[in-house]
XYZ file of C-alpha atoms in Angstrom:
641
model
C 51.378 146.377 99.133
C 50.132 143.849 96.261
C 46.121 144.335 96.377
C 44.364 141.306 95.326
C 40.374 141.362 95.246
C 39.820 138.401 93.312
C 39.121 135.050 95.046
C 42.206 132.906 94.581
C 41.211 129.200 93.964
C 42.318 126.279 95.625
C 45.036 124.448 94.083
C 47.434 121.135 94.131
C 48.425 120.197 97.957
C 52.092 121.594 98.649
C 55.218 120.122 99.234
C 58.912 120.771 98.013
C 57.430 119.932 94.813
C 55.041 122.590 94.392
C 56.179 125.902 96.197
C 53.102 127.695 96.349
C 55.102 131.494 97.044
C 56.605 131.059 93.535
C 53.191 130.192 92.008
C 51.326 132.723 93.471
C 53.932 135.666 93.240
C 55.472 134.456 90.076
C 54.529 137.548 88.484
C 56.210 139.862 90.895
C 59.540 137.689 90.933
C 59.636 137.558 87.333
C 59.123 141.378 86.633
C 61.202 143.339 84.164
C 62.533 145.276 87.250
C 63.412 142.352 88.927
C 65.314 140.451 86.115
C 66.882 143.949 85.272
C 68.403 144.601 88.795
C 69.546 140.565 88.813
C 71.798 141.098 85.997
C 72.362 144.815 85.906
C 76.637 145.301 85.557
C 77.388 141.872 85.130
C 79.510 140.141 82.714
C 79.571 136.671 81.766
C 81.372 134.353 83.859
C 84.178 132.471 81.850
C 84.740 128.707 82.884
C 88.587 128.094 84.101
C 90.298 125.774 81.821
C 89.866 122.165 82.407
C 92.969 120.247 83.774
C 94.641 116.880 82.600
C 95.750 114.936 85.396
C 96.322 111.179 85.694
C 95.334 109.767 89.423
C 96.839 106.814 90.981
C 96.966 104.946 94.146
C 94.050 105.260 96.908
C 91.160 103.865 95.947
C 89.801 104.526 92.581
C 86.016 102.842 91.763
C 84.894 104.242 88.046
C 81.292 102.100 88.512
C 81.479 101.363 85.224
C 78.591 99.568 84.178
C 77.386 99.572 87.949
C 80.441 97.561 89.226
C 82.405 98.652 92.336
C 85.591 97.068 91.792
C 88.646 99.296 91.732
C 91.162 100.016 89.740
C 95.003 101.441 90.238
C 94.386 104.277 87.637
C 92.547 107.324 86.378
C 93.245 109.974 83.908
C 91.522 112.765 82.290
C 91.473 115.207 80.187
C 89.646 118.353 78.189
C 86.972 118.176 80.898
C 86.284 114.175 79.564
C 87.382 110.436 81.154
C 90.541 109.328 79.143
C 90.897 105.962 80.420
C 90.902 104.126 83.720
C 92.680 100.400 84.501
C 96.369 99.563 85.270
C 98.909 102.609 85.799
C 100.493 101.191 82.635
C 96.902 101.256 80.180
C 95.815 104.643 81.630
C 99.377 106.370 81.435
C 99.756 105.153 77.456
C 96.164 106.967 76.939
C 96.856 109.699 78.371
C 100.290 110.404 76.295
C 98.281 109.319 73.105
C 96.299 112.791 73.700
C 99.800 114.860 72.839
C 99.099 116.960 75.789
C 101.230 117.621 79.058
C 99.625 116.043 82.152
C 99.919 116.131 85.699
C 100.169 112.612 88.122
C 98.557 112.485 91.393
C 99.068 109.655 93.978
C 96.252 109.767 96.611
C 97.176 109.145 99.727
C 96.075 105.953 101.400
C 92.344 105.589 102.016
C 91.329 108.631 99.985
C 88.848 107.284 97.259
C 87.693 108.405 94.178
C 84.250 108.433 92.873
C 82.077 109.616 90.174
C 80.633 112.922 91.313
C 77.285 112.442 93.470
C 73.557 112.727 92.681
C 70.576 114.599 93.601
C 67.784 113.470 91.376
C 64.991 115.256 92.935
C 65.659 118.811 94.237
C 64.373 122.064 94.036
C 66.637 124.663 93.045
C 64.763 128.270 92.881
C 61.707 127.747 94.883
C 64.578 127.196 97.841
C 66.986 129.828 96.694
C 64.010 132.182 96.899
C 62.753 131.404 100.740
C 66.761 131.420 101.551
C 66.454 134.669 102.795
C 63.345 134.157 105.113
C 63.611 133.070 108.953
C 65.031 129.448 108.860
C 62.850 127.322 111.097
C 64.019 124.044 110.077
C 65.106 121.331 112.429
C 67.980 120.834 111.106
C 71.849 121.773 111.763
C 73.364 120.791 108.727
C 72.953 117.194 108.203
C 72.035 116.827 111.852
C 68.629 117.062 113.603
C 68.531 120.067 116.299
C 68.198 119.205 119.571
C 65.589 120.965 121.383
C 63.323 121.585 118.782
C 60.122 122.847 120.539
C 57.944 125.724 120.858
C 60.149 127.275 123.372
C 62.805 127.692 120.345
C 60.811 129.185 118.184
C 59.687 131.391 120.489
C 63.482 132.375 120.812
C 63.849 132.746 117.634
C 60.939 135.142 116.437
C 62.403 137.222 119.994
C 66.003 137.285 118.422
C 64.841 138.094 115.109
C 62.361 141.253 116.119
C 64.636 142.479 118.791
C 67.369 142.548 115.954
C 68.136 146.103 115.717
C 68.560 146.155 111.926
C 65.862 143.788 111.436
C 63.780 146.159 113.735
C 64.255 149.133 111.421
C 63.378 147.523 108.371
C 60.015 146.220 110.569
C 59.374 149.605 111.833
C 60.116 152.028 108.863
C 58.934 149.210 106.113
C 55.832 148.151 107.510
C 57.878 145.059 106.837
C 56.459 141.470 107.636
C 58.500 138.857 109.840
C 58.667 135.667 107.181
C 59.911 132.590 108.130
C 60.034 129.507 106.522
C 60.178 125.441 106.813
C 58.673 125.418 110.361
C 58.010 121.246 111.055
C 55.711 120.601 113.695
C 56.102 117.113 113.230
C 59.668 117.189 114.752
C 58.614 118.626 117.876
C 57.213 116.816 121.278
C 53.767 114.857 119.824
C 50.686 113.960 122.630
C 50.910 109.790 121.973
C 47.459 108.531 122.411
C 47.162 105.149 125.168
C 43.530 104.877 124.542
C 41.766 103.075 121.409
C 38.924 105.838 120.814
C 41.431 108.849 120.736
C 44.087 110.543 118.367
C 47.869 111.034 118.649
C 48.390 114.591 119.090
C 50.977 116.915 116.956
C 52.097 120.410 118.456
C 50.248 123.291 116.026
C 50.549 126.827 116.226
C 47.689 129.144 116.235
C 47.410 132.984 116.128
C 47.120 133.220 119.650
C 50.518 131.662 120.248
C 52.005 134.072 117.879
C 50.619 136.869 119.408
C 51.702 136.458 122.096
C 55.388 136.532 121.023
C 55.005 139.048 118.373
C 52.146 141.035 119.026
C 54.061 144.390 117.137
C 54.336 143.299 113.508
C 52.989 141.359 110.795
C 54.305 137.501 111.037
C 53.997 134.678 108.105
C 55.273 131.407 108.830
C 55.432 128.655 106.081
C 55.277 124.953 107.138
C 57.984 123.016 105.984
C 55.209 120.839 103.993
C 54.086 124.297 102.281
C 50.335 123.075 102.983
C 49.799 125.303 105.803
C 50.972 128.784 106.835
C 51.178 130.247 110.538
C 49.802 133.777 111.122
C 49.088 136.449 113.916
C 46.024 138.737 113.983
C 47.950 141.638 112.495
C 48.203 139.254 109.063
C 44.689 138.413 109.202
C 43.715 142.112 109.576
C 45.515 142.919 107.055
C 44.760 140.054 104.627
C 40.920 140.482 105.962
C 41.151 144.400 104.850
C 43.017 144.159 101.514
C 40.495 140.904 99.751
C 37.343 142.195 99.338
C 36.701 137.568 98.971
C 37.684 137.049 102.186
C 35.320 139.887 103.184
C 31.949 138.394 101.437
C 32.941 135.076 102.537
C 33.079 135.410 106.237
C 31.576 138.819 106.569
C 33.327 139.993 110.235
C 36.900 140.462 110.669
C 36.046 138.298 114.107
C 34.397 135.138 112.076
C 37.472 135.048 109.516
C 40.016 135.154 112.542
C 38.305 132.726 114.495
C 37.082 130.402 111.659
C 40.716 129.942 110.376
C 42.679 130.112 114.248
C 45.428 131.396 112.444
C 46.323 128.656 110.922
C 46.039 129.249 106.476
C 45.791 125.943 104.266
C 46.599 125.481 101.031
C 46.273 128.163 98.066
C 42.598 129.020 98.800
C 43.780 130.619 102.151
C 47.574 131.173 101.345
C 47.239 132.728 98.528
C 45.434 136.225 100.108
C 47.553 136.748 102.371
C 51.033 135.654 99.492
C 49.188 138.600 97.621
C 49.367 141.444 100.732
C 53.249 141.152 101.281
C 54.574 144.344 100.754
C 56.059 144.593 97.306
C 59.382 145.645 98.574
C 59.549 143.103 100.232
C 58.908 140.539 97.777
C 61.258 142.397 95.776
C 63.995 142.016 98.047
C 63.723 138.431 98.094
C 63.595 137.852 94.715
C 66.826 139.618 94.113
C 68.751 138.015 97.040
C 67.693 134.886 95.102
C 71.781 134.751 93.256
C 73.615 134.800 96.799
C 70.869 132.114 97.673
C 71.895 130.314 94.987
C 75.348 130.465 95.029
C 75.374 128.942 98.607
C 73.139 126.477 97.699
C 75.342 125.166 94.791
C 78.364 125.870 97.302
C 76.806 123.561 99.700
C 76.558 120.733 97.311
C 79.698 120.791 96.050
C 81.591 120.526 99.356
C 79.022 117.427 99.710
C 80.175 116.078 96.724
C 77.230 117.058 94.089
C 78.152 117.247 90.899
C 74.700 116.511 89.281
C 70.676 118.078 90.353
C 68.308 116.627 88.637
C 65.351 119.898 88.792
C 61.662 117.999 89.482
C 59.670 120.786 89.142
C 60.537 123.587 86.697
C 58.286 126.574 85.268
C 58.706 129.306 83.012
C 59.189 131.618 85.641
C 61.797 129.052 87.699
C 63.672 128.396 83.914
C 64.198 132.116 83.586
C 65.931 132.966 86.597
C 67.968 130.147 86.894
C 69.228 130.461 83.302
C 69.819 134.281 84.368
C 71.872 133.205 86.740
C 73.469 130.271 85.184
C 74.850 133.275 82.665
C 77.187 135.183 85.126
C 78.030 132.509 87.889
C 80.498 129.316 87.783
C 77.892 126.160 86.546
C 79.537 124.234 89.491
C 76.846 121.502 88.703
C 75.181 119.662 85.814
C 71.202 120.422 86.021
C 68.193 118.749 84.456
C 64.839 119.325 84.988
C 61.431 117.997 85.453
C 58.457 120.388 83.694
C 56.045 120.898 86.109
C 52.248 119.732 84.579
C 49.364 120.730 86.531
C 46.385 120.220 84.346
C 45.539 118.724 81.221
C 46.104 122.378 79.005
C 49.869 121.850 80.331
C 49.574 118.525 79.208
C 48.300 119.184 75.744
C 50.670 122.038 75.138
C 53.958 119.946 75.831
C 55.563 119.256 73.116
C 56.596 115.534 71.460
C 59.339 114.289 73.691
C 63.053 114.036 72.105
C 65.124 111.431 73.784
C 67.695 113.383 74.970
C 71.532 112.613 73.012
C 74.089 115.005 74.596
C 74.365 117.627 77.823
C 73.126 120.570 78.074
C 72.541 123.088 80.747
C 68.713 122.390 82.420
C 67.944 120.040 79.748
C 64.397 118.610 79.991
C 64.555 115.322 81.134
C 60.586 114.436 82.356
C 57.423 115.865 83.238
C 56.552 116.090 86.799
C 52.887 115.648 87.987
C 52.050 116.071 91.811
C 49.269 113.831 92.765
C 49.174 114.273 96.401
C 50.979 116.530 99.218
C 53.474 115.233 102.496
C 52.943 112.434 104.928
C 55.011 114.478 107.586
C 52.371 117.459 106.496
C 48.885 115.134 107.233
C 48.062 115.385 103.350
C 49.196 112.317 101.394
C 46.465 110.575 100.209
C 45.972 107.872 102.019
C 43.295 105.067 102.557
C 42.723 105.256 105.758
C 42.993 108.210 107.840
C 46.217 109.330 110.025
C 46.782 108.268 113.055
C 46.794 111.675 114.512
C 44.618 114.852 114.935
C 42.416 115.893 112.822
C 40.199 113.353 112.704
C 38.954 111.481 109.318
C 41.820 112.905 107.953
C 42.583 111.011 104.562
C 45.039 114.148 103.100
C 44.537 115.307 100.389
C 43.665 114.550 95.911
C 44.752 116.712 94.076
C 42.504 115.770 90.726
C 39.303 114.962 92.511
C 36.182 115.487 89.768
C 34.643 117.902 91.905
C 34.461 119.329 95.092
C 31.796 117.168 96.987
C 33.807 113.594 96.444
C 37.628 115.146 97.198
C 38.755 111.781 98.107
C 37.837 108.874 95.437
C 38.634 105.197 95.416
C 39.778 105.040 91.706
C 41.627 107.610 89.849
C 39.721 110.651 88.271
C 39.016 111.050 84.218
C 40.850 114.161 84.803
C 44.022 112.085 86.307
C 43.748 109.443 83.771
C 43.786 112.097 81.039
C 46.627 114.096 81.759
C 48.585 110.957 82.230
C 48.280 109.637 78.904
C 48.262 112.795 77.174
C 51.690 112.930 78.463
C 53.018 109.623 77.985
C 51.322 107.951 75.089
C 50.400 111.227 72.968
C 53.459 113.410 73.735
C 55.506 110.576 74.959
C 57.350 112.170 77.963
C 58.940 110.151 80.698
C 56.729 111.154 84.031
C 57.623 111.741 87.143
C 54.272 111.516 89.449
C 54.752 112.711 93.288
C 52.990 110.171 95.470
C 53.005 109.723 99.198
C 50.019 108.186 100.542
C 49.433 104.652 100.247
C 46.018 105.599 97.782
C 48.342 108.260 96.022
C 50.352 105.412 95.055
C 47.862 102.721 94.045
C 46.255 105.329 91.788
C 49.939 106.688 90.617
C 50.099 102.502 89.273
C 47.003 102.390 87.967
C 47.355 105.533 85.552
C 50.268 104.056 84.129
C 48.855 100.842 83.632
C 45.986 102.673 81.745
C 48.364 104.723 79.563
C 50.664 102.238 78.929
C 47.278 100.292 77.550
C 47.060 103.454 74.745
C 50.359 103.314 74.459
C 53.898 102.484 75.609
C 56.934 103.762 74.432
C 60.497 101.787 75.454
C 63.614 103.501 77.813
C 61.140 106.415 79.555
C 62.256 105.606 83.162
C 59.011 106.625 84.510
C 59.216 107.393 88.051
C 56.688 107.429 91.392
C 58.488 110.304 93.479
C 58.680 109.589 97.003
C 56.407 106.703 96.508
C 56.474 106.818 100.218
C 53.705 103.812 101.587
C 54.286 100.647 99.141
C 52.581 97.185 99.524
C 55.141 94.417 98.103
C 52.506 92.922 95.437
C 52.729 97.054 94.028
C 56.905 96.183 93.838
C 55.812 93.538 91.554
C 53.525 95.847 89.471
C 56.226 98.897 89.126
C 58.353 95.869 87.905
C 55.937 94.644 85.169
C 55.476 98.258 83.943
C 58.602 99.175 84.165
C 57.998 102.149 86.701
C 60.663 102.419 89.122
C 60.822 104.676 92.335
C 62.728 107.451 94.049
C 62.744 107.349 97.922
C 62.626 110.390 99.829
C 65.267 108.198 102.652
C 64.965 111.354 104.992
C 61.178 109.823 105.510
C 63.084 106.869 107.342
C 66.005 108.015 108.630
C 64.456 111.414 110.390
C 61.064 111.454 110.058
C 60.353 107.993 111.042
C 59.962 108.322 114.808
C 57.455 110.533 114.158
C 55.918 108.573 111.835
C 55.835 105.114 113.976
C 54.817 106.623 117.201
C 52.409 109.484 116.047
C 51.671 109.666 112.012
C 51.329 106.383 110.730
C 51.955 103.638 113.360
C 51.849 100.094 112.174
C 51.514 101.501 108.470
C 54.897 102.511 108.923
C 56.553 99.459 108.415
C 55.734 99.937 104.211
C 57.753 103.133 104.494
C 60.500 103.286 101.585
C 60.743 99.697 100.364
C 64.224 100.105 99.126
C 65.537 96.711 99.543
C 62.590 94.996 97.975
C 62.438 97.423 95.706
C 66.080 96.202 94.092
C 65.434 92.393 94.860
C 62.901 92.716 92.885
C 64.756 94.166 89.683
C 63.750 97.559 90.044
C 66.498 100.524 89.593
C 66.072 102.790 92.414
C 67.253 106.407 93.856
C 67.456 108.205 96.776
C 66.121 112.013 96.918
C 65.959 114.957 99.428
C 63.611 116.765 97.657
C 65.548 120.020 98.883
C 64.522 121.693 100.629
C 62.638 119.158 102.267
C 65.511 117.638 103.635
C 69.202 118.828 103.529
C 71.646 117.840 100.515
C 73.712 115.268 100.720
C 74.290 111.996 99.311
C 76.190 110.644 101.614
C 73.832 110.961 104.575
C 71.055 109.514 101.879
C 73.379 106.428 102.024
C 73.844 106.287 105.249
C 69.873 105.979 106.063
C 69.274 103.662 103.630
C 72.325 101.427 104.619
C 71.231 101.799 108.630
C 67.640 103.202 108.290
C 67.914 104.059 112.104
C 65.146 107.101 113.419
C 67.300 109.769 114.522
C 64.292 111.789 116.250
C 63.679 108.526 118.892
C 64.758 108.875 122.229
C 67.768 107.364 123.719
C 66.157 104.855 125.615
C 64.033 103.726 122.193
C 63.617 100.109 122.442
C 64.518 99.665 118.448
C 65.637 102.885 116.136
C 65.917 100.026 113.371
C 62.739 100.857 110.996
C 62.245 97.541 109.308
C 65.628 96.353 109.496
C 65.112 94.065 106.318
C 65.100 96.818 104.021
C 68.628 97.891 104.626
C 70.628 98.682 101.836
C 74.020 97.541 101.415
C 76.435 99.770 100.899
C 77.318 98.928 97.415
C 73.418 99.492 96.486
C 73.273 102.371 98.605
C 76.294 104.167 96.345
C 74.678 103.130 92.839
C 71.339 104.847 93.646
C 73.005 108.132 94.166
C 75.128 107.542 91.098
C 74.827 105.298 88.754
C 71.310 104.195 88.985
C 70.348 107.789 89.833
C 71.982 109.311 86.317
C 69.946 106.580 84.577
C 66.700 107.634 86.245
C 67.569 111.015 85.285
C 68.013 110.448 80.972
C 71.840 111.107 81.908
C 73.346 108.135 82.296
C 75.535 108.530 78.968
C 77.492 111.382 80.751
C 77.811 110.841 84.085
C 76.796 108.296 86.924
C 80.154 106.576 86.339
C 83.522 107.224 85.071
C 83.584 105.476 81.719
C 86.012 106.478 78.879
C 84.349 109.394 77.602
C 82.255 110.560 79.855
C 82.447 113.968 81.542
C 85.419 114.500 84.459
C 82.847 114.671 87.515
C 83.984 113.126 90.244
C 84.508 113.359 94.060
C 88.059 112.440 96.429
C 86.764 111.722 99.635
C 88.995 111.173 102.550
C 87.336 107.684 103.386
C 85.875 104.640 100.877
C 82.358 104.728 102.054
C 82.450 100.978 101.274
C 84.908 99.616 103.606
C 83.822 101.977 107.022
C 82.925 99.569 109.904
C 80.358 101.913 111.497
C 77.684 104.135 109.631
C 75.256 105.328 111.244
C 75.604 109.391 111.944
C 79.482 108.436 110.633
C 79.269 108.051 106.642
C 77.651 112.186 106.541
C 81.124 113.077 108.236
C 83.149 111.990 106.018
C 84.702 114.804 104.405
C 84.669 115.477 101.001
C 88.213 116.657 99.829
C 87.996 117.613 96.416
C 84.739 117.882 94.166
C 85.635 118.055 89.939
C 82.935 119.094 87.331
C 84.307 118.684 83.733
C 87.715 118.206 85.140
C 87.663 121.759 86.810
C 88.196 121.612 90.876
C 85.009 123.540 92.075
C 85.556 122.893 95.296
C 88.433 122.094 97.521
C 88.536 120.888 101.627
C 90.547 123.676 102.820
C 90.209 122.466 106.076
C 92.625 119.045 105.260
C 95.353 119.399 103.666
C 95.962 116.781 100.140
C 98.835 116.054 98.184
C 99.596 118.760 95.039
C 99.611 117.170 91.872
C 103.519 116.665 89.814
């Protein structure tokens, strides 16, 4: 096991973006074994040559310059856009190139698009839980049904009573790790009384002893603020920090002082630091499989761009490790994660960025506060739920005795304009709570005062709560915002009836957002939610709460920020490549610009029904640089002549 006997200090609230197993363990998972073993008798991987094919009939929409009109032709060539427009335009281009071509005619209905965007994702923090116990609530793009204790009891059963995950347990010493574990998904206690608290289900280490009283268990929230443990962890954890010792002095008073129930680094970390090395080792390297279904996933979804928005050092050097020996079936920028003003100062001047290439750095991300759905976005008032006073959580709070302040910190304040009006860096800043995004405006405001430099597309991530007089503000400063949709469309039962309540109604301002001028996008922050563009549409276009009952009087939340579906496609294109410094490659299908696109079997802008119906449609071919890097086996489309 890793010993660790110094006292780890708490640190920034967690969400997807800010995975606190790869901050605290970073050292293990970037050892010189480790990166040995990931690319030990491997040889680089050699891209297949692009094709030139002309494309016809269907429906073709290029979104050049943001317009969804169509046109009858597309060709392309050498991995770039040759021309689009009539059959008779497109077909002259693509002889002017002196190369042989192929001509496709897509059959009736089949439409295609410029490839699909995720602009806020997290690439290696998820590849490396991918081999842990998946808790989530979801079934692919769908919520699970019966998502209660009574399933997770079944499966931490399953998983011990494995016989080859038994073995490992037994002859390993091995700890049971699971990960992305969302209370807030499963049956809540709704208050009826004025003086009392909505109730969510939590887990303590009673409840897991009782199911796994045999081996070590470690359960990460899906908000990555709070991690589950039995009392064989906390013995363990108690035994191996000589901290944890001094601070609560009897194995008893830590056990019962903390239920079980570890939040944030300052009680994460110990126990992060007591896995057994093997273990973490294991991981680590089954990070490349990981990976590769990850990227496989998004491609039969239609992905051709990720947009990083959170990278370190340690992140950087395994995905460019395994970037070397694996098809790049996606574009990828990224976000540089800044977490205190040293980062700041040490960041470089920012160079616009002029031409593609691989993880290019695009922004630099700054996490102010954690998750709504995780009780610790900063809010101004506190939940409507359990515990009490609960206001979440600051993450740059001047000291210890005034965590939650009513303007932003010096500290704040200073890393903010270090990065954007010394180093001038386009920022992204993570913001949930309604306070987290008041203060995210207000540091801005106060940089741009220093200074302002034109075309940054600073961001608010998430930017979750939103008054419409702050619309107005993002507008004057030129901020624009990223919705996390997935807040709506499944977490927003939960957050009407048990989180938030009235509050709920500022929940992802999209519409007003756009009426208003601003440039929007729509995120998962994977792993937070699952990839896919197409379902991020669909919630924005419908914005219906798939966790509310049946017999739910109205699954509409706030009907009059529906999207259209023309506005829904352009933020997970061609507003989204813009947001991301990338919008001279890719977003749209201008002469030019790189091959990506997607054939899907229906035009998402002509369906007559949407909800839990645009998701399913399938995605029959997905091209990156005019390579096919993924193809619907399960349908069967025309072969090109």
């Amino acid at each position: 096991m890793i010993h660790d006997h110094e006292h780890i200090h708490h640190g920034c609230t967690h969400c997807g973006c800010n995975n606190p197993v790869l901050k605290i363990l970073e050292k293990e998972l970037s050892s010189s074994e480790i990166i040995t073993q990931l690319s030990e008798n491997k040889t680089p991987f050699v891209n297949p040559t692009e094709e030139s094919v002309l494309f016809h009939g269907g429906t073709i929409r290029p979104l050049i310059d943001g317009k969804t009109h169509t046109v009858e032709a597309i060709g392309f060539h050498k991995g770039k856009v040759v021309a689009s427009g009539s059959m008779l335009h497109v077909t002259e281009a693509m002889i002017k190139t002196g190369h042989l071509f192929q001509t496709r005619k897509l059959d009736k209905g089949h439409t295609l698009l410029p490839g699909l965007i995720e602009p806020h994702v997290h690439l290696v923090p998820s590849a490396i839980l991918g081999s842990w116990l998946d808790l989530s609530p979801y079934d692919e793009q769908f919520l699970k049904k019966g998502y209660n204790t009574e399933w997770l009891k079944k499966q931490l059963d399953d998983y011990q009573n494995d016989p080859k995950n038994k073995e490992k347990l037994n002859k390993n010493n091995y700890w049971i790790l699971g990960c992305n574990l969302d209370p807030a998904f499963m049956p809540f206690e709704k208050s009826h009384t004025p003086d009392t608290l909505n109730k969510l289900v939590t887990f303590d280490y009673q409840f897991l002893d009782n199911i796994v009283p045999d081996y070590p268990v470690f359960i990460m929230s899906a908000s990555m603020h709070t991690a589950y443990v039995n009392s064989l962890t906390l013995r363990i954890i108690f035994d191996l920090n000589k901290s944890i010792r001094d601070q609560y002095k009897t194995f008893e008073n830590y056990q019962q002082t903390t239920n079980g129930q570890l939040q944030e680094t300052e009680e994460i970390g110990p126990a992060l630091k007591c896995m057994p090395i093997r273990q973490v080792a294991e991981f680590a390297l089954a990070s490349f499989k990981n990976l590769d279904d990850l990227f496989d996933t998004a491609v039969k979804r239609g992905v051709t761009f990720m947009y990083d928005a959170g990278m370190t050092s340690v992140q950087e050097l395994i995905l460019k490790l395994y970037l070397d020996f694996h098809q790049k079936k996606v574009r990828i920028g990224v976000a540089q994660t800044c977490l205190t003003l040293d980062d700041a100062k040490k960041l470089p001047t920012f160079t616009p960025i002029k031409e593609y290439k691989d993880l290019y750095s695009g922004s630099v991300k700054i996490i102010s506060d954690g998750s709504n759905q995780g009780l610790t976005g900063y809010q101004s008032k506190p939940y409507c739920c359990y515990p009490a006073d609960n206001l979440g959580v600051f993450n740059f709070p001047e000291d210890k005795e005034h965590p939650h302040p009513d303007e932003p910190t010096q500290t704040y304040l200073d890393i903010v304009k270090t990065v954007v009006a010394e180093k001038e860096w386009p920022l992204m800043i993570h913001a949930n709570g309604d306070m987290a995004v008041k203060f995210a405006i207000e540091v801005y405001d106060a940089a741009f005062k220093a200074k302002k430099v034109a075309d940054r597309r600073h961001r608010i991530e998430h930017c979750s709560i939103l008054e419409q007089s702050q619309i107005q503000q993002m507008k004057d400063l030129g901020i624009v915002p990223s919705f996390l949709i997935g807040h709506v469309g499944y977490y927003g039962y939960p957050f009407k009836e048990a989180i938030f309540e009235e509050k709920v109604e500022k929940l992802d301002l999209c519409r007003s957002s756009l009426d208003a001028g601003l440039r929007i996008s729509l995120h998962t922050d994977y792993s937070v939610s699952p990839i896919g563009p197409l379902r991020m549409m669909e919630q924005a276009i419908t914005r219906m709460m798939e966790a509310a009952p049946d017999d739910y009087p109205d699954k509409v939340l706030n009907e009059k920020e529906c999207l259209t579906p023309e506005q829904a496609l352009l933020s997970v294109t061609y507003d989204a490549a813009w947001q991301c410094h990338a919008e001279q490659w890719t977003g749209s299908l201008q002469d030019g610009y790189f091959a990506d696109f997607v054939i899907l079997e229906q035009d998402p802008l002509t369906m007559k029904e949407y909800y839990k119906e645009l998701r399913k449609v399938p995605v029959l071919e997905t091209w990156k640089g005019g390579v096919k890097v993924y193809t619907n086996t399960d349908i069967v489309v025309p072969e090109t002549v």
